[in-house]
Each structure stands twice: as C-alpha cells, then as structure tokens.
C-alpha cells in the first residue's frame, strides 16, 4: 500500500476600510470584473476573453508589464465563479497563468461598516478578500497574504481618492 500524500492549502484573509465611499460605490468597482487594471496596483491590462459581463463563467486576461528588460510579463486568465450583487460578494479562480499558481480561488466581499451613521452619510465600507490556494513555488504563505493586503489597501486608497 502506497503512503497517502497530504495535500494542504494556503488560506488567508485581508480586509481594508474605505472611508468616504459607500458599500454600493465600492461594489460597483469590485464587480466590474474586467476593469481590475484601473484599481489594482500590479495589473496594467485586463480584458474579457469570453462570457458576459457580470455573469458567472466570465473569463478575463490580466497582465502586468515587465519592469526589467530580462523580466517576463506576468499574466493570468481568471474565471468569475460566483457573483452576488445583493450580498456584494464575488469569487473567482485562476485558470492559466505564469505566476506559479496551481489553484487559487479568491472571494471579495464589500460590506457596510457597523456603526456608520448619518453623520458620515453611510460613506464607510469594508472590503474583505479571502483566498484558498495551493502553495506557490518560491513563496511563503505570508508572502501571498502580504501581497493580497498590499493590493487591497492600494485599491481602497484609490477608491477614497477617486469616488
């Protein structure tokens, strides 16, 4: 009898508060699946490959421009697997990529902040980004968590400045 191989996944969650922005405004940004390059710090281009905007099955292609001559452009194809406009939540999975992901599923949720009242016009929200991933060669789980946190904070800051 062969020994069983234990397969473990990395799981993590990051969150950011977005001041001056309602949950509805932030959801419009998050749910615009093929425009992530407008808000995400490391994505320079994003386009629809197949499917219908706002519907499960939508596939996008995301890429970042190489910053050094000898560096390869990083890219990924990602599929929207769930979208809930009422709950302001979506999930997507990485399909193909040259970043090192074997499996990666992320869930992004936008919510009102408890205690936000009329004095701020309800303009405070929170974005949570959780993920489940196979280990990525050359990375530690903490590296991926830090990267997700950095990207989420960048998005929150950009929303505060532009919405």
CSV table of N, CA and C in Angstrom, one decimal:
chain,number,residue,atom,x,y,z
A,1,UNK,N,0.8,-1.2,0.0
A,1,UNK,CA,0.0,0.0,0.0
A,1,UNK,C,0.9,1.2,0.0
A,2,UNK,N,0.6,2.2,-0.9
A,2,UNK,CA,1.4,3.4,-1.0
A,2,UNK,C,1.0,4.4,0.0
A,3,UNK,N,1.9,5.2,0.6
A,3,UNK,CA,1.5,6.2,1.6
A,3,UNK,C,0.7,7.3,0.9
A,4,UNK,N,-0.3,7.8,1.7
A,4,UNK,CA,-1.1,8.9,1.2
A,4,UNK,C,-0.3,10.2,1.2
A,5,UNK,N,-0.5,10.9,0.2
A,5,UNK,CA,0.1,12.3,0.1
A,5,UNK,C,-0.9,13.3,0.7
A,6,UNK,N,-0.4,14.0,1.7
A,6,UNK,CA,-1.2,15.0,2.3
A,6,UNK,C,-1.1,16.3,1.5
A,7,UNK,N,-2.2,16.8,1.0
A,7,UNK,CA,-2.2,18.0,0.2
A,7,UNK,C,-2.8,19.1,1.1
A,8,UNK,N,-2.1,20.1,1.3
A,8,UNK,CA,-2.6,21.2,2.2
A,8,UNK,C,-2.7,22.5,1.3
A,9,UNK,N,-3.6,23.3,1.7
A,9,UNK,CA,-3.9,24.6,1.0
A,9,UNK,C,-3.5,25.7,1.9
A,10,UNK,N,-3.2,26.8,1.3
A,10,UNK,CA,-3.0,28.1,2.0
A,10,UNK,C,-4.3,28.8,2.0
A,11,UNK,N,-4.7,29.3,3.2
A,11,UNK,CA,-5.9,30.1,3.3
A,11,UNK,C,-5.6,31.4,4.0
A,12,UNK,N,-6.1,32.5,3.5
A,12,UNK,CA,-5.9,33.7,4.2
A,12,UNK,C,-7.0,34.7,3.9
A,13,UNK,N,-7.0,35.8,4.7
A,13,UNK,CA,-8.0,36.9,4.5
A,13,UNK,C,-7.3,38.2,4.9
A,14,UNK,N,-7.6,39.2,4.1
A,14,UNK,CA,-7.2,40.6,4.4
A,14,UNK,C,-8.4,41.4,4.3
A,15,UNK,N,-8.4,42.6,5.0
A,15,UNK,CA,-9.5,43.5,5.0
A,15,UNK,C,-9.0,44.9,4.9
A,16,UNK,N,-9.8,45.8,4.4
A,16,UNK,CA,-9.5,47.2,4.4
A,16,UNK,C,-10.7,48.0,4.5
A,17,UNK,N,-10.7,49.1,5.3
A,17,UNK,CA,-11.8,50.0,5.5
A,17,UNK,C,-11.6,51.1,4.4
A,18,UNK,N,-12.7,51.5,3.8
A,18,UNK,CA,-12.7,52.5,2.7
A,18,UNK,C,-13.5,53.7,3.2
A,19,UNK,N,-12.9,54.8,3.5
A,19,UNK,CA,-13.6,55.9,4.1
A,19,UNK,C,-14.1,56.9,3.0
A,20,UNK,N,-15.3,57.4,3.1
A,20,UNK,CA,-15.8,58.4,2.2
A,20,UNK,C,-16.4,57.7,1.0
A,21,UNK,N,-16.6,56.4,1.0
A,21,UNK,CA,-17.2,55.6,-0.1
A,21,UNK,C,-18.2,54.6,0.5
A,22,UNK,N,-19.4,54.6,-0.1
A,22,UNK,CA,-20.4,53.7,0.3
A,22,UNK,C,-20.1,52.3,-0.2
A,23,UNK,N,-20.8,51.3,0.5
A,23,UNK,CA,-20.6,49.9,0.1
A,23,UNK,C,-21.1,49.8,-1.4
A,24,UNK,N,-22.1,50.4,-1.7
A,24,UNK,CA,-22.6,50.4,-3.1
A,24,UNK,C,-21.6,50.9,-4.1
A,25,UNK,N,-21.0,52.0,-3.8
A,25,UNK,CA,-19.9,52.6,-4.7
A,25,UNK,C,-18.8,51.6,-4.8
A,26,UNK,N,-18.3,51.1,-3.7
A,26,UNK,CA,-17.2,50.1,-3.8
A,26,UNK,C,-17.6,48.8,-4.5
A,27,UNK,N,-18.8,48.4,-4.4
A,27,UNK,CA,-19.2,47.2,-5.1
A,27,UNK,C,-19.2,47.4,-6.6
A,28,UNK,N,-19.6,48.6,-7.0
A,28,UNK,CA,-19.6,48.9,-8.5
A,28,UNK,C,-18.1,48.7,-9.0
A,29,UNK,N,-17.1,49.1,-8.3
A,29,UNK,CA,-15.8,48.9,-8.7
A,29,UNK,C,-15.4,47.4,-8.7
A,30,UNK,N,-15.6,46.7,-7.5
A,30,UNK,CA,-15.2,45.3,-7.4
A,30,UNK,C,-15.9,44.4,-8.4
A,31,UNK,N,-17.2,44.7,-8.6
A,31,UNK,CA,-18.0,43.8,-9.5
A,31,UNK,C,-17.7,44.0,-11.0
A,32,UNK,N,-17.0,45.1,-11.3
A,32,UNK,CA,-16.6,45.4,-12.7
A,32,UNK,C,-15.4,44.5,-13.0
A,33,UNK,N,-15.6,43.2,-13.2
A,33,UNK,CA,-14.6,42.2,-13.2
A,33,UNK,C,-13.4,42.4,-14.2
A,34,UNK,N,-13.8,43.0,-15.4
A,34,UNK,CA,-12.8,43.2,-16.4
A,34,UNK,C,-12.1,44.5,-16.4
A,35,UNK,N,-12.3,45.3,-15.4
A,35,UNK,CA,-11.6,46.6,-15.2
A,35,UNK,C,-10.7,46.7,-14.0
A,36,UNK,N,-10.3,45.5,-13.6
A,36,UNK,CA,-9.4,45.5,-12.4
A,36,UNK,C,-8.1,46.3,-12.6
A,37,UNK,N,-7.7,46.4,-13.8
A,37,UNK,CA,-6.5,47.2,-14.0
A,37,UNK,C,-6.6,48.7,-13.7
A,38,UNK,N,-7.8,49.2,-13.5
A,38,UNK,CA,-8.0,50.6,-13.2
A,38,UNK,C,-7.7,50.8,-11.7
A,39,UNK,N,-7.8,49.7,-10.9
A,39,UNK,CA,-7.8,49.8,-9.4
A,39,UNK,C,-6.6,49.0,-8.8
A,40,UNK,N,-6.2,48.0,-9.5
A,40,UNK,CA,-5.2,47.0,-8.9
A,40,UNK,C,-3.8,47.5,-9.2
A,41,UNK,N,-2.9,47.6,-8.3
A,41,UNK,CA,-1.6,48.2,-8.5
A,41,UNK,C,-0.6,47.4,-9.4
A,42,UNK,N,-0.8,46.1,-9.5
A,42,UNK,CA,0.2,45.4,-10.3
A,42,UNK,C,-0.4,44.9,-11.6
A,43,UNK,N,-1.6,45.3,-12.0
A,43,UNK,CA,-2.2,44.9,-13.3
A,43,UNK,C,-2.3,46.1,-14.2
A,44,UNK,N,-1.6,46.0,-15.4
A,44,UNK,CA,-1.6,47.0,-16.3
A,44,UNK,C,-2.7,46.9,-17.4
A,45,UNK,N,-3.1,45.7,-17.7
A,45,UNK,CA,-4.1,45.5,-18.7
A,45,UNK,C,-5.1,44.3,-18.2
A,46,UNK,N,-6.3,44.5,-18.6
A,46,UNK,CA,-7.3,43.4,-18.2
A,46,UNK,C,-8.4,43.5,-19.3
A,47,UNK,N,-8.7,42.3,-19.9
A,47,UNK,CA,-9.7,42.3,-20.9
A,47,UNK,C,-10.5,41.0,-20.8
A,48,UNK,N,-11.7,41.1,-21.4
A,48,UNK,CA,-12.6,40.0,-21.4
A,48,UNK,C,-12.1,39.0,-22.5
A,49,UNK,N,-12.1,37.7,-22.1
A,49,UNK,CA,-11.7,36.7,-23.0
A,49,UNK,C,-13.0,36.0,-23.6
A,50,UNK,N,-13.9,35.7,-22.6
A,50,UNK,CA,-15.2,35.1,-23.0
A,50,UNK,C,-16.2,35.3,-21.9
A,51,UNK,N,-17.4,35.1,-22.3
A,51,UNK,CA,-18.5,35.3,-21.3
A,51,UNK,C,-19.1,36.6,-21.4
A,52,UNK,N,-20.1,36.8,-20.5
A,52,UNK,CA,-20.9,38.0,-20.4
A,52,UNK,C,-20.5,38.8,-19.1
A,53,UNK,N,-20.3,40.1,-19.2
A,53,UNK,CA,-20.0,40.9,-18.0
A,53,UNK,C,-21.1,40.7,-17.0
A,54,UNK,N,-20.6,40.6,-15.7
A,54,UNK,CA,-21.5,40.4,-14.6
A,54,UNK,C,-22.1,39.0,-14.4
A,55,UNK,N,-21.7,38.1,-15.2
A,55,UNK,CA,-22.3,36.7,-15.1
A,55,UNK,C,-21.2,35.7,-14.8
A,56,UNK,N,-21.5,34.7,-14.1
A,56,UNK,CA,-20.6,33.6,-13.8
A,56,UNK,C,-20.1,33.0,-15.1
A,57,UNK,N,-18.9,32.5,-15.1
A,57,UNK,CA,-18.3,32.0,-16.4
A,57,UNK,C,-17.5,33.0,-17.1
A,58,UNK,N,-17.6,34.3,-16.8
A,58,UNK,CA,-16.8,35.4,-17.5
A,58,UNK,C,-15.4,35.1,-17.2
A,59,UNK,N,-14.6,35.1,-18.3
A,59,UNK,CA,-13.1,34.9,-18.2
A,59,UNK,C,-12.4,36.2,-18.6
A,60,UNK,N,-11.4,36.6,-17.7
A,60,UNK,CA,-10.6,37.8,-18.0
A,60,UNK,C,-9.2,37.4,-18.2
A,61,UNK,N,-8.4,38.2,-18.9
A,61,UNK,CA,-7.0,38.1,-19.0
A,61,UNK,C,-6.4,39.3,-18.4
A,62,UNK,N,-5.5,39.1,-17.4
A,62,UNK,CA,-4.8,40.2,-16.7
A,62,UNK,C,-3.3,40.0,-16.9
A,63,UNK,N,-2.6,41.2,-17.1
A,63,UNK,CA,-1.2,41.1,-17.3
A,63,UNK,C,-0.6,42.4,-16.7
A,64,UNK,N,0.7,42.2,-16.3
A,64,UNK,CA,1.5,43.4,-15.9
A,64,UNK,C,2.7,43.5,-16.8
A,65,UNK,N,3.1,44.7,-17.0
A,65,UNK,CA,4.2,45.0,-17.9
A,65,UNK,C,5.5,44.7,-17.2
A,66,UNK,N,6.4,44.0,-17.9
A,66,UNK,CA,7.7,43.7,-17.3
A,66,UNK,C,8.4,45.0,-16.9
A,67,UNK,N,9.0,45.0,-15.8
A,67,UNK,CA,9.7,46.3,-15.3
A,67,UNK,C,11.2,46.2,-15.6
A,68,UNK,N,11.7,45.1,-16.0
A,68,UNK,CA,13.1,44.9,-16.3
A,68,UNK,C,13.2,44.3,-17.7
A,69,UNK,N,14.3,44.6,-18.4
A,69,UNK,CA,14.4,44.0,-19.8
A,69,UNK,C,14.4,42.5,-19.8
A,70,UNK,N,15.0,41.9,-18.8
A,70,UNK,CA,15.1,40.4,-18.8
A,70,UNK,C,13.9,39.7,-18.1
A,71,UNK,N,12.9,40.5,-17.7
A,71,UNK,CA,11.8,40.0,-17.0
A,71,UNK,C,10.6,39.7,-17.9
A,72,UNK,N,9.9,38.6,-17.6
A,72,UNK,CA,8.8,38.2,-18.4
A,72,UNK,C,7.5,38.9,-17.9
A,73,UNK,N,6.6,39.2,-18.9
A,73,UNK,CA,5.4,39.8,-18.5
A,73,UNK,C,4.6,38.7,-17.7
A,74,UNK,N,4.1,39.1,-16.5
A,74,UNK,CA,3.3,38.2,-15.7
A,74,UNK,C,1.8,38.3,-16.2
A,75,UNK,N,1.2,37.2,-16.3
A,75,UNK,CA,-0.2,37.2,-16.8
A,75,UNK,C,-1.0,36.0,-16.1
A,76,UNK,N,-2.3,36.2,-16.2
A,76,UNK,CA,-3.2,35.1,-15.7
A,76,UNK,C,-4.6,35.3,-16.4
A,77,UNK,N,-5.2,34.1,-16.6
A,77,UNK,CA,-6.6,34.1,-17.0
A,77,UNK,C,-7.4,33.7,-15.8
A,78,UNK,N,-8.5,34.4,-15.5
A,78,UNK,CA,-9.3,34.2,-14.3
A,78,UNK,C,-10.7,34.1,-14.7
A,79,UNK,N,-11.5,33.2,-14.0
A,79,UNK,CA,-12.9,33.0,-14.3
A,79,UNK,C,-13.7,33.4,-13.1
A,80,UNK,N,-14.8,34.2,-13.3
A,80,UNK,CA,-15.7,34.5,-12.3
A,80,UNK,C,-16.6,33.3,-12.0
A,81,UNK,N,-16.6,32.8,-10.8
A,81,UNK,CA,-17.3,31.6,-10.5
A,81,UNK,C,-18.6,31.8,-9.7
A,82,UNK,N,-18.6,33.0,-9.1
A,82,UNK,CA,-19.8,33.3,-8.3
A,82,UNK,C,-19.9,34.9,-8.2
A,83,UNK,N,-21.1,35.4,-8.3
A,83,UNK,CA,-21.3,36.8,-8.1
A,83,UNK,C,-22.7,37.0,-7.5
A,84,UNK,N,-22.8,37.8,-6.4
A,84,UNK,CA,-24.0,38.0,-5.7
A,84,UNK,C,-24.1,39.5,-5.4
A,85,UNK,N,-24.8,40.2,-6.3
A,85,UNK,CA,-25.0,41.7,-6.2
A,85,UNK,C,-25.7,42.1,-4.9
A,86,UNK,N,-26.6,41.3,-4.4
A,86,UNK,CA,-27.4,41.6,-3.2
A,86,UNK,C,-26.4,41.5,-2.0
A,87,UNK,N,-25.6,40.4,-1.9
A,87,UNK,CA,-24.7,40.3,-0.8
A,87,UNK,C,-23.3,41.0,-1.1
A,88,UNK,N,-23.2,41.6,-2.2
A,88,UNK,CA,-22.0,42.3,-2.7
A,88,UNK,C,-20.8,41.4,-2.5
A,89,UNK,N,-20.8,40.3,-3.1
A,89,UNK,CA,-19.7,39.3,-3.0
A,89,UNK,C,-19.5,38.6,-4.3
A,90,UNK,N,-18.2,38.4,-4.6
A,90,UNK,CA,-17.9,37.6,-5.8
A,90,UNK,C,-16.7,36.7,-5.5
A,91,UNK,N,-16.6,35.6,-6.3
A,91,UNK,CA,-15.5,34.7,-6.2
A,91,UNK,C,-15.0,34.4,-7.6
A,92,UNK,N,-13.6,34.3,-7.7
A,92,UNK,CA,-13.0,33.9,-9.0
A,92,UNK,C,-11.9,33.0,-8.8
A,93,UNK,N,-11.5,32.3,-9.9
A,93,UNK,CA,-10.4,31.3,-9.8
A,93,UNK,C,-9.5,31.6,-10.9
A,94,UNK,N,-8.2,31.3,-10.6
A,94,UNK,CA,-7.1,31.4,-11.6
A,94,UNK,C,-7.2,30.2,-12.4
A,95,UNK,N,-7.2,30.4,-13.8
A,95,UNK,CA,-7.2,29.2,-14.7
A,95,UNK,C,-5.8,28.9,-15.1
A,96,UNK,N,-5.3,29.7,-16.1
A,96,UNK,CA,-3.9,29.6,-16.6
A,96,UNK,C,-3.2,30.8,-16.1
A,97,UNK,N,-1.8,30.6,-15.9
A,97,UNK,CA,-1.0,31.8,-15.5
A,97,UNK,C,0.5,31.4,-15.6
A,98,UNK,N,1.3,32.4,-15.5
A,98,UNK,CA,2.7,32.1,-15.5
A,98,UNK,C,3.4,32.7,-14.2
A,99,UNK,N,2.5,32.9,-13.2
A,99,UNK,CA,2.9,33.4,-11.9
A,99,UNK,C,3.3,32.3,-10.9
A,100,UNK,N,2.8,31.1,-11.1
A,100,UNK,CA,3.1,30.0,-10.3
A,100,UNK,C,1.9,29.4,-9.5
A,101,UNK,N,0.7,29.9,-9.8
A,101,UNK,CA,-0.5,29.3,-9.1
A,101,UNK,C,-0.9,28.0,-9.8
A,102,UNK,N,-1.1,27.0,-9.0
A,102,UNK,CA,-1.7,25.8,-9.5
A,102,UNK,C,-3.2,25.9,-9.3
A,103,UNK,N,-3.6,26.2,-8.1
A,103,UNK,CA,-5.0,26.5,-7.9
A,103,UNK,C,-5.1,27.8,-7.0
A,104,UNK,N,-6.0,28.6,-7.3
A,104,UNK,CA,-6.2,29.8,-6.5
A,104,UNK,C,-7.6,30.3,-6.6
A,105,UNK,N,-8.4,30.4,-5.5
A,105,UNK,CA,-9.7,30.9,-5.6
A,105,UNK,C,-9.8,32.0,-4.5
A,106,UNK,N,-10.3,33.1,-5.0
A,106,UNK,CA,-10.5,34.3,-4.1
A,106,UNK,C,-11.9,34.7,-4.0
A,107,UNK,N,-12.3,35.2,-2.8
A,107,UNK,CA,-13.6,35.8,-2.6
A,107,UNK,C,-13.5,37.2,-2.1
A,108,UNK,N,-14.1,38.1,-2.8
A,108,UNK,CA,-14.1,39.5,-2.4
A,108,UNK,C,-15.5,39.9,-2.0
A,109,UNK,N,-15.6,40.5,-0.8
A,109,UNK,CA,-16.9,40.9,-0.3
A,109,UNK,C,-16.8,42.4,0.2
A,110,UNK,N,-17.8,43.1,-0.2
A,110,UNK,CA,-17.9,44.5,0.2
A,110,UNK,C,-19.1,44.6,1.2
A,111,UNK,N,-18.9,45.3,2.3
A,111,UNK,CA,-19.9,45.4,3.3
A,111,UNK,C,-20.0,46.8,4.0
A,112,UNK,N,-21.1,47.1,4.5
A,112,UNK,CA,-21.3,48.4,5.2
A,112,UNK,C,-20.5,48.2,6.6
A,113,UNK,N,-20.0,49.2,7.1
A,113,UNK,CA,-19.4,49.2,8.4
A,113,UNK,C,-20.4,49.4,9.5
A,114,UNK,N,-20.4,48.5,10.4
A,114,UNK,CA,-21.4,48.6,11.6
A,114,UNK,C,-21.0,49.9,12.3
A,115,UNK,N,-22.1,50.7,12.6
A,115,UNK,CA,-21.8,51.9,13.3
A,115,UNK,C,-21.7,53.1,12.4
A,116,UNK,N,-21.6,52.9,11.1
A,116,UNK,CA,-21.6,54.0,10.2
A,116,UNK,C,-23.0,54.7,10.3
A,117,UNK,N,-23.0,56.0,10.5
A,117,UNK,CA,-24.3,56.6,10.7
A,117,UNK,C,-24.6,57.7,9.7
A,118,UNK,N,-25.6,58.4,9.9
A,118,UNK,CA,-26.0,59.5,9.0
A,118,UNK,C,-24.9,60.6,9.0
A,119,UNK,N,-24.2,60.8,10.1
A,119,UNK,CA,-23.2,61.9,10.1
A,119,UNK,C,-22.1,61.7,9.1
A,120,UNK,N,-21.8,60.5,8.7
A,120,UNK,CA,-20.9,60.3,7.6
A,120,UNK,C,-21.6,59.9,6.3
A,121,UNK,N,-22.9,60.0,6.3
A,121,UNK,CA,-23.7,59.7,5.1
A,121,UNK,C,-23.6,58.2,4.7
A,122,UNK,N,-23.2,57.4,5.6
A,122,UNK,CA,-23.1,56.0,5.3
A,122,UNK,C,-21.9,55.7,4.4
A,123,UNK,N,-21.0,56.7,4.4
A,123,UNK,CA,-19.9,56.6,3.4
A,123,UNK,C,-18.6,56.0,4.1
A,124,UNK,N,-18.8,54.8,4.6
A,124,UNK,CA,-17.7,54.0,5.1
A,124,UNK,C,-18.0,52.6,4.8
A,125,UNK,N,-17.1,51.8,4.2
A,125,UNK,CA,-17.3,50.4,3.9
A,125,UNK,C,-16.1,49.6,4.2
A,126,UNK,N,-16.2,48.3,4.1
A,126,UNK,CA,-15.1,47.4,4.4
A,126,UNK,C,-15.1,46.4,3.2
A,127,UNK,N,-13.9,46.1,2.8
A,127,UNK,CA,-13.7,45.1,1.7
A,127,UNK,C,-12.9,44.0,2.3
A,128,UNK,N,-13.4,42.8,2.2
A,128,UNK,CA,-12.6,41.6,2.7
A,128,UNK,C,-12.3,40.8,1.4
A,129,UNK,N,-11.0,40.3,1.4
A,129,UNK,CA,-10.5,39.5,0.3
A,129,UNK,C,-9.9,38.2,0.9
A,130,UNK,N,-10.6,37.1,0.7
A,130,UNK,CA,-10.1,35.8,1.2
A,130,UNK,C,-9.6,35.0,0.1
A,131,UNK,N,-8.8,34.0,0.4
A,131,UNK,CA,-8.3,33.1,-0.7
A,131,UNK,C,-8.0,31.7,-0.2
A,132,UNK,N,-8.0,30.8,-1.1
A,132,UNK,CA,-7.6,29.4,-0.8
A,132,UNK,C,-6.7,29.1,-2.0
A,133,UNK,N,-5.5,28.6,-1.8
A,133,UNK,CA,-4.5,28.4,-2.8
A,133,UNK,C,-3.6,27.2,-2.5
A,134,UNK,N,-3.2,26.5,-3.5
A,134,UNK,CA,-2.1,25.6,-3.3
A,134,UNK,C,-0.9,26.4,-3.0
A,135,UNK,N,0.1,25.9,-2.3
A,135,UNK,CA,1.4,26.6,-2.1
A,135,UNK,C,2.0,27.0,-3.5
A,136,UNK,N,2.6,28.1,-3.5
A,136,UNK,CA,3.2,28.6,-4.7
A,136,UNK,C,4.7,28.5,-4.6
A,137,UNK,N,5.3,27.9,-5.6
A,137,UNK,CA,6.8,27.7,-5.6
A,137,UNK,C,7.5,29.0,-5.4
A,138,UNK,N,8.4,29.0,-4.5
A,138,UNK,CA,9.2,30.2,-4.2
A,138,UNK,C,8.6,31.3,-3.3
A,139,UNK,N,7.4,31.0,-2.9
A,139,UNK,CA,6.7,31.9,-2.0
A,139,UNK,C,6.4,31.2,-0.6
A,140,UNK,N,6.2,32.0,0.4
A,140,UNK,CA,5.7,31.6,1.6
A,140,UNK,C,4.2,32.0,1.7
A,141,UNK,N,3.4,31.4,2.6
A,141,UNK,CA,2.0,31.8,2.7
A,141,UNK,C,2.0,33.3,3.1
A,142,UNK,N,2.9,33.7,4.0
A,142,UNK,CA,2.9,35.1,4.5
A,142,UNK,C,3.2,36.1,3.3
A,143,UNK,N,3.9,35.6,2.3
A,143,UNK,CA,4.2,36.5,1.1
A,143,UNK,C,2.9,36.7,0.4
A,144,UNK,N,2.1,35.7,0.2
A,144,UNK,CA,0.8,35.8,-0.5
A,144,UNK,C,-0.1,36.7,0.3
A,145,UNK,N,-0.2,36.5,1.6
A,145,UNK,CA,-1.1,37.3,2.4
A,145,UNK,C,-0.7,38.8,2.4
A,146,UNK,N,0.6,39.0,2.4
A,146,UNK,CA,1.1,40.4,2.4
A,146,UNK,C,0.8,41.0,1.0
A,147,UNK,N,1.0,40.3,-0.1
A,147,UNK,CA,0.7,40.8,-1.4
A,147,UNK,C,-0.8,41.1,-1.5
A,148,UNK,N,-1.7,40.2,-1.0
A,148,UNK,CA,-3.1,40.5,-1.1
A,148,UNK,C,-3.4,41.7,-0.3
A,149,UNK,N,-2.9,41.9,0.9
A,149,UNK,CA,-3.1,43.0,1.8
A,149,UNK,C,-2.6,44.3,1.1
A,150,UNK,N,-1.4,44.3,0.5
A,150,UNK,CA,-0.9,45.4,-0.2
A,150,UNK,C,-1.9,45.9,-1.4
A,151,UNK,N,-2.3,44.9,-2.2
A,151,UNK,CA,-3.2,45.2,-3.3
A,151,UNK,C,-4.5,45.8,-2.8
A,152,UNK,N,-5.1,45.2,-1.8
A,152,UNK,CA,-6.3,45.6,-1.2
A,152,UNK,C,-6.2,47.0,-0.7
A,153,UNK,N,-5.2,47.3,0.1
A,153,UNK,CA,-5.0,48.7,0.6
A,153,UNK,C,-4.8,49.7,-0.5
A,154,UNK,N,-4.1,49.3,-1.6
A,154,UNK,CA,-3.9,50.2,-2.7
A,154,UNK,C,-5.3,50.5,-3.3
A,155,UNK,N,-6.1,49.5,-3.5
A,155,UNK,CA,-7.4,49.7,-4.1
A,155,UNK,C,-8.3,50.6,-3.2
A,156,UNK,N,-8.3,50.3,-1.9
A,156,UNK,CA,-9.0,51.2,-1.0
A,156,UNK,C,-8.6,52.6,-1.1
A,157,UNK,N,-7.3,52.9,-1.1
A,157,UNK,CA,-6.8,54.2,-1.2
A,157,UNK,C,-7.2,54.9,-2.5
A,158,UNK,N,-7.2,54.1,-3.6
A,158,UNK,CA,-7.6,54.7,-4.9
A,158,UNK,C,-9.1,55.0,-4.9
A,159,UNK,N,-9.9,54.1,-4.3
A,159,UNK,CA,-11.3,54.4,-4.2
A,159,UNK,C,-11.6,55.7,-3.4
A,160,UNK,N,-10.8,55.9,-2.3
A,160,UNK,CA,-11.0,57.1,-1.4
A,160,UNK,C,-10.7,58.3,-2.2
A,161,UNK,N,-9.7,58.3,-3.1
A,161,UNK,CA,-9.3,59.4,-3.8
A,161,UNK,C,-10.2,59.7,-5.0
A,162,UNK,N,-10.8,58.7,-5.6
A,162,UNK,CA,-11.5,58.8,-6.9
A,162,UNK,C,-13.0,58.7,-6.9
A,163,UNK,N,-13.6,58.2,-5.8
A,163,UNK,CA,-15.0,58.0,-5.8
A,163,UNK,C,-15.7,59.1,-4.9
